[in-house]
Amino acid sequence: MSELFPRKQVMGFVFSLVLTAAALTVYFLDVSFAVGMTILLATAFIQAAVQLVGFMHAGESEDKVAIYANIYYGIAIALVTIFGTLLIMVWDM
């Protein structure tokens, strides 16, 4: 019977709702900018991980090493782009 019920997907959905509610509390609570951004960034990255693993089944195929390598490569390119832009435009280097 457990094979017929999509327990992993339901738990991922519930966890996504909890993360969304946690991010929404930043709007309603009077927190500082730094604390609010920390909460929002943490919930966003955890939400992305839940989406990749729980719903897109990133680790369930035989080419999971290539999938995760592409994800890490994309994150590295995004970080280099963000920090390079900050270095040039904000920090006047």
GROMACS .gro file of N, CA, C and O in nm:
model
  372
    1MET      N    1   0.081  -0.120   0.000
    1MET     CA    2   0.000   0.000   0.000
    1MET      C    3   0.085   0.126   0.000
    1MET      O    4   0.046   0.227  -0.055
    2SER      N    5   0.204   0.120   0.062
    2SER     CA    6   0.288   0.240   0.067
    2SER      C    7   0.342   0.277  -0.070
    2SER      O    8   0.380   0.391  -0.091
    3GLU      N    9   0.347   0.182  -0.163
    3GLU     CA   10   0.394   0.212  -0.298
    3GLU      C   11   0.291   0.293  -0.377
    3GLU      O   12   0.326   0.365  -0.469
    4LEU      N   13   0.163   0.284  -0.341
    4LEU     CA   14   0.059   0.356  -0.412
    4LEU      C   15   0.045   0.500  -0.365
    4LEU      O   16  -0.001   0.586  -0.440
    5PHE      N   17   0.084   0.529  -0.243
    5PHE     CA   18   0.071   0.663  -0.187
    5PHE      C   19   0.203   0.739  -0.207
    5PHE      O   20   0.308   0.692  -0.165
    6PRO      N   21   0.198   0.855  -0.271
    6PRO     CA   22   0.323   0.931  -0.296
    6PRO      C   23   0.370   1.007  -0.172
    6PRO      O   24   0.363   1.129  -0.163
    7ARG      N   25   0.417   0.932  -0.074
    7ARG     CA   26   0.455   0.991   0.055
    7ARG      C   27   0.565   1.094   0.041
    7ARG      O   28   0.561   1.200   0.104
    8LYS      N   29   0.664   1.067  -0.042
    8LYS     CA   30   0.776   1.160  -0.059
    8LYS      C   31   0.729   1.294  -0.119
    8LYS      O   32   0.771   1.401  -0.074
    9GLN      N   33   0.640   1.287  -0.215
    9GLN     CA   34   0.589   1.409  -0.277
    9GLN      C   35   0.500   1.488  -0.181
    9GLN      O   36   0.506   1.611  -0.177
   10VAL      N   37   0.418   1.419  -0.103
   10VAL     CA   38   0.331   1.488  -0.007
   10VAL      C   39   0.415   1.554   0.102
   10VAL      O   40   0.391   1.669   0.140
   11MET      N   41   0.517   1.485   0.151
   11MET     CA   42   0.605   1.544   0.252
   11MET      C   43   0.682   1.663   0.195
   11MET      O   44   0.700   1.763   0.264
   12GLY      N   45   0.724   1.655   0.070
   12GLY     CA   46   0.790   1.767   0.006
   12GLY      C   47   0.696   1.886  -0.008
   12GLY      O   48   0.737   2.001   0.013
   13PHE      N   49   0.571   1.860  -0.040
   13PHE     CA   50   0.472   1.967  -0.052
   13PHE      C   51   0.448   2.034   0.083
   13PHE      O   52   0.443   2.156   0.093
   14VAL      N   53   0.432   1.953   0.188
   14VAL     CA   54   0.410   2.008   0.322
   14VAL      C   55   0.533   2.089   0.366
   14VAL      O   56   0.519   2.198   0.421
   15PHE      N   57   0.651   2.038   0.341
   15PHE     CA   58   0.773   2.109   0.377
   15PHE      C   59   0.784   2.240   0.299
   15PHE      O   60   0.827   2.341   0.352
   16SER      N   61   0.743   2.239   0.173
   16SER     CA   62   0.742   2.362   0.093
   16SER      C   63   0.645   2.464   0.151
   16SER      O   64   0.674   2.584   0.154
   17LEU      N   65   0.529   2.418   0.197
   17LEU     CA   66   0.434   2.509   0.261
   17LEU      C   67   0.490   2.569   0.389
   17LEU      O   68   0.473   2.688   0.417
   18VAL      N   69   0.560   2.487   0.468
   18VAL     CA   70   0.621   2.537   0.592
   18VAL      C   71   0.728   2.641   0.560
   18VAL      O   72   0.736   2.746   0.626
   19LEU      N   73   0.810   2.615   0.460
   19LEU     CA   74   0.913   2.711   0.421
   19LEU      C   75   0.852   2.841   0.369
   19LEU      O   76   0.903   2.950   0.396
   20THR      N   77   0.744   2.830   0.294
   20THR     CA   78   0.676   2.949   0.244
   20THR      C   79   0.618   3.030   0.360
   20THR      O   80   0.627   3.153   0.362
   21ALA      N   81   0.561   2.962   0.457
   21ALA     CA   82   0.507   3.031   0.575
   21ALA      C   83   0.619   3.098   0.655
   21ALA      O   84   0.602   3.210   0.704
   22ALA      N   85   0.733   3.033   0.665
   22ALA     CA   86   0.847   3.094   0.736
   22ALA      C   87   0.895   3.219   0.663
   22ALA      O   88   0.927   3.320   0.727
   23ALA      N   89   0.900   3.214   0.532
   23ALA     CA   90   0.940   3.332   0.456
   23ALA      C   91   0.835   3.443   0.465
   23ALA      O   92   0.868   3.561   0.469
   24LEU      N   93   0.709   3.406   0.472
   24LEU     CA   94   0.602   3.504   0.482
   24LEU      C   95   0.602   3.576   0.616
   24LEU      O   96   0.560   3.692   0.624
   25THR      N   97   0.650   3.510   0.720
   25THR     CA   98   0.655   3.576   0.850
   25THR      C   99   0.750   3.695   0.851
   25THR      O  100   0.734   3.786   0.932
   26VAL      N  101   0.848   3.696   0.762
   26VAL     CA  102   0.938   3.811   0.752
   26VAL      C  103   0.860   3.936   0.715
   26VAL      O  104   0.889   4.045   0.764
   27TYR      N  105   0.761   3.920   0.633
   27TYR     CA  106   0.678   4.033   0.593
   27TYR      C  107   0.594   4.086   0.709
   27TYR      O  108   0.580   4.207   0.727
   28PHE      N  109   0.540   3.995   0.788
   28PHE     CA  110   0.449   4.036   0.895
   28PHE      C  111   0.518   4.074   1.025
   28PHE      O  112   0.463   4.150   1.104
   29LEU      N  113   0.637   4.021   1.051
   29LEU     CA  114   0.709   4.054   1.173
   29LEU      C  115   0.801   4.173   1.149
   29LEU      O  116   0.851   4.194   1.039
   30ASP      N  117   0.823   4.248   1.252
   30ASP     CA  118   0.912   4.364   1.243
   30ASP      C  119   1.055   4.320   1.276
   30ASP      O  120   1.099   4.327   1.390
   31VAL      N  121   1.124   4.271   1.174
   31VAL     CA  122   1.262   4.227   1.192
   31VAL      C  123   1.354   4.321   1.115
   31VAL      O  124   1.312   4.392   1.024
   32SER      N  125   1.481   4.320   1.154
   32SER     CA  126   1.576   4.405   1.084
   32SER      C  127   1.600   4.354   0.943
   32SER      O  128   1.566   4.240   0.909
   33PHE      N  129   1.660   4.438   0.862
   33PHE     CA  130   1.686   4.401   0.722
   33PHE      C  131   1.778   4.280   0.714
   33PHE      O  132   1.754   4.189   0.635
   34ALA      N  133   1.882   4.277   0.795
   34ALA     CA  134   1.979   4.167   0.791
   34ALA      C  135   1.914   4.035   0.830
   34ALA      O  136   1.935   3.932   0.765
   35VAL      N  137   1.834   4.036   0.935
   35VAL     CA  138   1.767   3.914   0.979
   35VAL      C  139   1.665   3.869   0.875
   35VAL      O  140   1.657   3.749   0.843
   36GLY      N  141   1.591   3.962   0.821
   36GLY     CA  142   1.492   3.928   0.718
   36GLY      C  143   1.556   3.868   0.594
   36GLY      O  144   1.508   3.768   0.541
   37MET      N  145   1.665   3.928   0.548
   37MET     CA  146   1.732   3.875   0.429
   37MET      C  147   1.794   3.738   0.457
   37MET      O  148   1.795   3.651   0.370
   38THR      N  149   1.845   3.718   0.578
   38THR     CA  150   1.902   3.588   0.613
   38THR      C  151   1.794   3.480   0.611
   38THR      O  152   1.816   3.372   0.556
   39ILE      N  153   1.680   3.511   0.668
   39ILE     CA  154   1.569   3.414   0.668
   39ILE      C  155   1.522   3.387   0.526
   39ILE      O  156   1.500   3.271   0.487
   40LEU      N  157   1.507   3.491   0.445
   40LEU     CA  158   1.461   3.473   0.308
   40LEU      C  159   1.560   3.393   0.223
   40LEU      O  160   1.520   3.305   0.146
   41LEU      N  161   1.689   3.422   0.237
   41LEU     CA  162   1.789   3.347   0.161
   41LEU      C  163   1.794   3.201   0.204
   41LEU      O  164   1.803   3.110   0.119
   42ALA      N  165   1.790   3.177   0.334
   42ALA     CA  166   1.794   3.039   0.382
   42ALA      C  167   1.672   2.960   0.333
   42ALA      O  168   1.687   2.848   0.283
   43THR      N  169   1.553   3.018   0.346
   43THR     CA  170   1.434   2.946   0.302
   43THR      C  171   1.433   2.928   0.150
   43THR      O  172   1.385   2.826   0.102
   44ALA      N  173   1.488   3.024   0.076
   44ALA     CA  174   1.491   3.011  -0.071
   44ALA      C  175   1.582   2.896  -0.114
   44ALA      O  176   1.546   2.817  -0.202
   45PHE      N  177   1.699   2.885  -0.054
   45PHE     CA  178   1.791   2.779  -0.093
   45PHE      C  179   1.740   2.641  -0.048
   45PHE      O  180   1.754   2.543  -0.121
   46ILE      N  181   1.680   2.635   0.069
   46ILE     CA  182   1.623   2.507   0.113
   46ILE      C  183   1.505   2.469   0.024
   46ILE      O  184   1.489   2.352  -0.013
   47GLN      N  185   1.425   2.566  -0.013
   47GLN     CA  186   1.312   2.542  -0.103
   47GLN      C  187   1.361   2.490  -0.239
   47GLN      O  188   1.302   2.397  -0.296
   48ALA      N  189   1.467   2.548  -0.291
   48ALA     CA  190   1.523   2.501  -0.419
   48ALA      C  191   1.571   2.357  -0.407
   48ALA      O  192   1.551   2.275  -0.498
   49ALA      N  193   1.634   2.323  -0.295
   49ALA     CA  194   1.681   2.186  -0.276
   49ALA      C  195   1.564   2.089  -0.266
   49ALA      O  196   1.569   1.978  -0.323
   50VAL      N  197   1.458   2.128  -0.196
   50VAL     CA  198   1.339   2.043  -0.186
   50VAL      C  199   1.278   2.021  -0.325
   50VAL      O  200   1.239   1.910  -0.360
   51GLN      N  201   1.271   2.126  -0.403
   51GLN     CA  202   1.216   2.114  -0.538
   51GLN      C  203   1.299   2.020  -0.625
   51GLN      O  204   1.244   1.937  -0.697
   52LEU      N  205   1.431   2.035  -0.619
   52LEU     CA  206   1.518   1.951  -0.702
   52LEU      C  207   1.511   1.804  -0.662
   52LEU      O  208   1.500   1.717  -0.747
   53VAL      N  209   1.520   1.777  -0.535
   53VAL     CA  210   1.527   1.639  -0.491
   53VAL      C  211   1.388   1.577  -0.482
   53VAL      O  212   1.368   1.463  -0.525
   54GLY      N  213   1.293   1.651  -0.428
   54GLY     CA  214   1.161   1.592  -0.404
   54GLY      C  215   1.072   1.583  -0.525
   54GLY      O  216   1.000   1.486  -0.541
   55PHE      N  217   1.075   1.685  -0.609
   55PHE     CA  218   0.979   1.688  -0.719
   55PHE      C  219   1.042   1.665  -0.856
   55PHE      O  220   0.977   1.614  -0.946
   56MET      N  221   1.166   1.704  -0.873
   56MET     CA  222   1.231   1.685  -1.003
   56MET      C  223   1.315   1.557  -1.005
   56MET      O  224   1.377   1.526  -1.106
   57HIS      N  225   1.319   1.486  -0.894
   57HIS     CA  226   1.384   1.356  -0.884
   57HIS      C  227   1.529   1.361  -0.932
   57HIS      O  228   1.573   1.277  -1.009
   58ALA      N  229   1.604   1.460  -0.884
   58ALA     CA  230   1.740   1.481  -0.932
   58ALA      C  231   1.833   1.365  -0.899
   58ALA      O  232   1.923   1.334  -0.975
   59GLY      N  233   1.812   1.297  -0.788
   59GLY     CA  234   1.904   1.192  -0.748
   59GLY      C  235   1.856   1.052  -0.777
   59GLY      O  236   1.916   0.956  -0.729
   60GLU      N  237   1.752   1.036  -0.855
   60GLU     CA  238   1.693   0.903  -0.874
   60GLU      C  239   1.731   0.836  -1.005
   60GLU      O  240   1.690   0.724  -1.029
   61SER      N  241   1.807   0.901  -1.090
   61SER     CA  242   1.843   0.839  -1.217
   61SER      C  243   1.989   0.796  -1.214
   61SER      O  244   2.063   0.826  -1.120
   62GLU      N  245   2.031   0.726  -1.317
   62GLU     CA  246   2.169   0.677  -1.321
   62GLU      C  247   2.269   0.787  -1.352
   62GLU      O  248   2.388   0.769  -1.329
   63ASP      N  249   2.225   0.901  -1.402
   63ASP     CA  250   2.316   1.011  -1.430
   63ASP      C  251   2.307   1.122  -1.326
   63ASP      O  252   2.326   1.238  -1.355
   64LYS      N  253   2.286   1.082  -1.199
   64LYS     CA  254   2.272   1.181  -1.093
   64LYS      C  255   2.400   1.258  -1.068
   64LYS      O  256   2.396   1.374  -1.028
   65VAL      N  257   2.515   1.198  -1.094
   65VAL     CA  258   2.642   1.270  -1.076
   65VAL      C  259   2.650   1.386  -1.174
   65VAL      O  260   2.689   1.497  -1.136
   66ALA      N  261   2.611   1.365  -1.297
   66ALA     CA  262   2.613   1.472  -1.397
   66ALA      C  263   2.511   1.581  -1.363
   66ALA      O  264   2.538   1.699  -1.380
   67ILE      N  265   2.396   1.542  -1.312
   67ILE     CA  266   2.293   1.640  -1.276
   67ILE      C  267   2.342   1.729  -1.162
   67ILE      O  268   2.334   1.851  -1.169
   68TYR      N  269   2.397   1.667  -1.057
   68TYR     CA  270   2.447   1.746  -0.945
   68TYR      C  271   2.569   1.828  -0.985
   68TYR      O  272   2.587   1.940  -0.936
   69ALA      N  273   2.653   1.778  -1.073
   69ALA     CA  274   2.768   1.856  -1.121
   69ALA      C  275   2.721   1.980  -1.197
   69ALA      O  276   2.778   2.089  -1.181
   70ASN      N  277   2.618   1.965  -1.279
   70ASN     CA  278   2.562   2.081  -1.349
   70ASN      C  279   2.502   2.183  -1.253
   70ASN      O  280   2.514   2.304  -1.274
   71ILE      N  281   2.437   2.134  -1.148
   71ILE     CA  282   2.381   2.225  -1.048
   71ILE      C  283   2.492   2.302  -0.979
   71ILE      O  284   2.485   2.425  -0.963
   72TYR      N  285   2.597   2.233  -0.935
   72TYR     CA  286   2.709   2.301  -0.869
   72TYR      C  287   2.778   2.399  -0.962
   72TYR      O  288   2.819   2.508  -0.920
   73TYR      N  289   2.791   2.362  -1.088
   73TYR     CA  290   2.851   2.453  -1.186
   73TYR      C  291   2.766   2.578  -1.204
   73TYR      O  292   2.818   2.690  -1.208
   74GLY      N  293   2.636   2.562  -1.211
   74GLY     CA  294   2.547   2.677  -1.225
   74GLY      C  295   2.552   2.768  -1.104
   74GLY      O  296   2.553   2.891  -1.116
   75ILE      N  297   2.559   2.709  -0.985
   75ILE     CA  298   2.572   2.789  -0.863
   75ILE      C  299   2.704   2.865  -0.862
   75ILE      O  300   2.709   2.984  -0.826
   76ALA      N  301   2.812   2.800  -0.904
   76ALA     CA  302   2.942   2.866  -0.908
   76ALA      C  303   2.942   2.983  -1.006
   76ALA      O  304   2.992   3.092  -0.975
   77ILE      N  305   2.883   2.964  -1.123
   77ILE     CA  306   2.876   3.072  -1.222
   77ILE      C  307   2.791   3.187  -1.169
   77ILE      O  308   2.826   3.304  -1.185
   78ALA      N  309   2.681   3.156  -1.102
   78ALA     CA  310   2.595   3.260  -1.045
   78ALA      C  311   2.669   3.339  -0.938
   78ALA      O  312   2.662   3.463  -0.934
   79LEU      N  313   2.742   3.270  -0.851
   79LEU     CA  314   2.817   3.340  -0.746
   79LEU      C  315   2.929   3.426  -0.803
   79LEU      O  316   2.951   3.539  -0.756
   80VAL      N  317   2.999   3.376  -0.903
   80VAL     CA  318   3.104   3.456  -0.967
   80VAL      C  319   3.044   3.580  -1.032
   80VAL      O  320   3.099   3.690  -1.023
   81THR      N  321   2.930   3.565  -1.096
   81THR     CA  322   2.863   3.679  -1.159
   81THR      C  323   2.818   3.781  -1.055
   81THR      O  324   2.840   3.902  -1.071
   82ILE      N  325   2.757   3.734  -0.948
   82ILE     CA  326   2.709   3.825  -0.843
   82ILE      C  327   2.825   3.898  -0.777
   82ILE      O  328   2.824   4.022  -0.765
   83PHE      N  329   2.925   3.824  -0.732
   83PHE     CA  330   3.035   3.889  -0.661
   83PHE      C  331   3.123   3.970  -0.755
   83PHE      O  332   3.181   4.072  -0.715
   84GLY      N  333   3.134   3.930  -0.881
   84GLY     CA  334   3.207   4.012  -0.978
   84GLY      C  335   3.137   4.144  -1.003
   84GLY      O  336   3.201   4.249  -1.012
   85THR      N  337   3.006   4.140  -1.011
   85THR     CA  338   2.929   4.264  -1.028
   85THR      C  339   2.943   4.354  -0.906
   85THR      O  340   2.963   4.476  -0.919
   86LEU      N  341   2.935   4.295  -0.788
   86LEU     CA  342   2.955   4.375  -0.665
   86LEU      C  343   3.095   4.433  -0.660
   86LEU      O  344   3.113   4.548  -0.622
   87LEU      N  345   3.193   4.355  -0.698
   87LEU     CA  346   3.332   4.401  -0.696
   87LEU      C  347   3.352   4.520  -0.786
   87LEU      O  348   3.415   4.620  -0.750
   88ILE      N  349   3.293   4.516  -0.903
   88ILE     CA  350   3.313   4.622  -1.002
   88ILE      C  351   3.224   4.743  -0.972
   88ILE      O  352   3.271   4.858  -0.976
   89MET      N  353   3.098   4.723  -0.943
   89MET     CA  354   3.004   4.834  -0.934
   89MET      C  355   2.989   4.895  -0.795
   89MET      O  356   2.965   5.014  -0.783
   90VAL      N  357   3.004   4.816  -0.692
   90VAL     CA  358   2.979   4.868  -0.558
   90VAL      C  359   3.110   4.899  -0.485
   90VAL      O  360   3.123   5.005  -0.425
   91TRP      N  361   3.204   4.809  -0.494
   91TRP     CA  362   3.326   4.824  -0.416
   91TRP      C  363   3.434   4.901  -0.490
   91TRP      O  364   3.545   4.914  -0.440
   92ASP      N  365   3.407   4.951  -0.610
   92ASP     CA  366   3.498   5.036  -0.688
   92ASP      C  367   3.639   4.976  -0.702
   92ASP      O  368   3.739   5.040  -0.678
   93MET      N  369   3.646   4.854  -0.744
   93MET     CA  370   3.776   4.792  -0.765
   93MET      C  371   3.821   4.807  -0.908
   93MET      O  372   3.763   4.787  -1.002
   0.00000   0.00000   0.00000
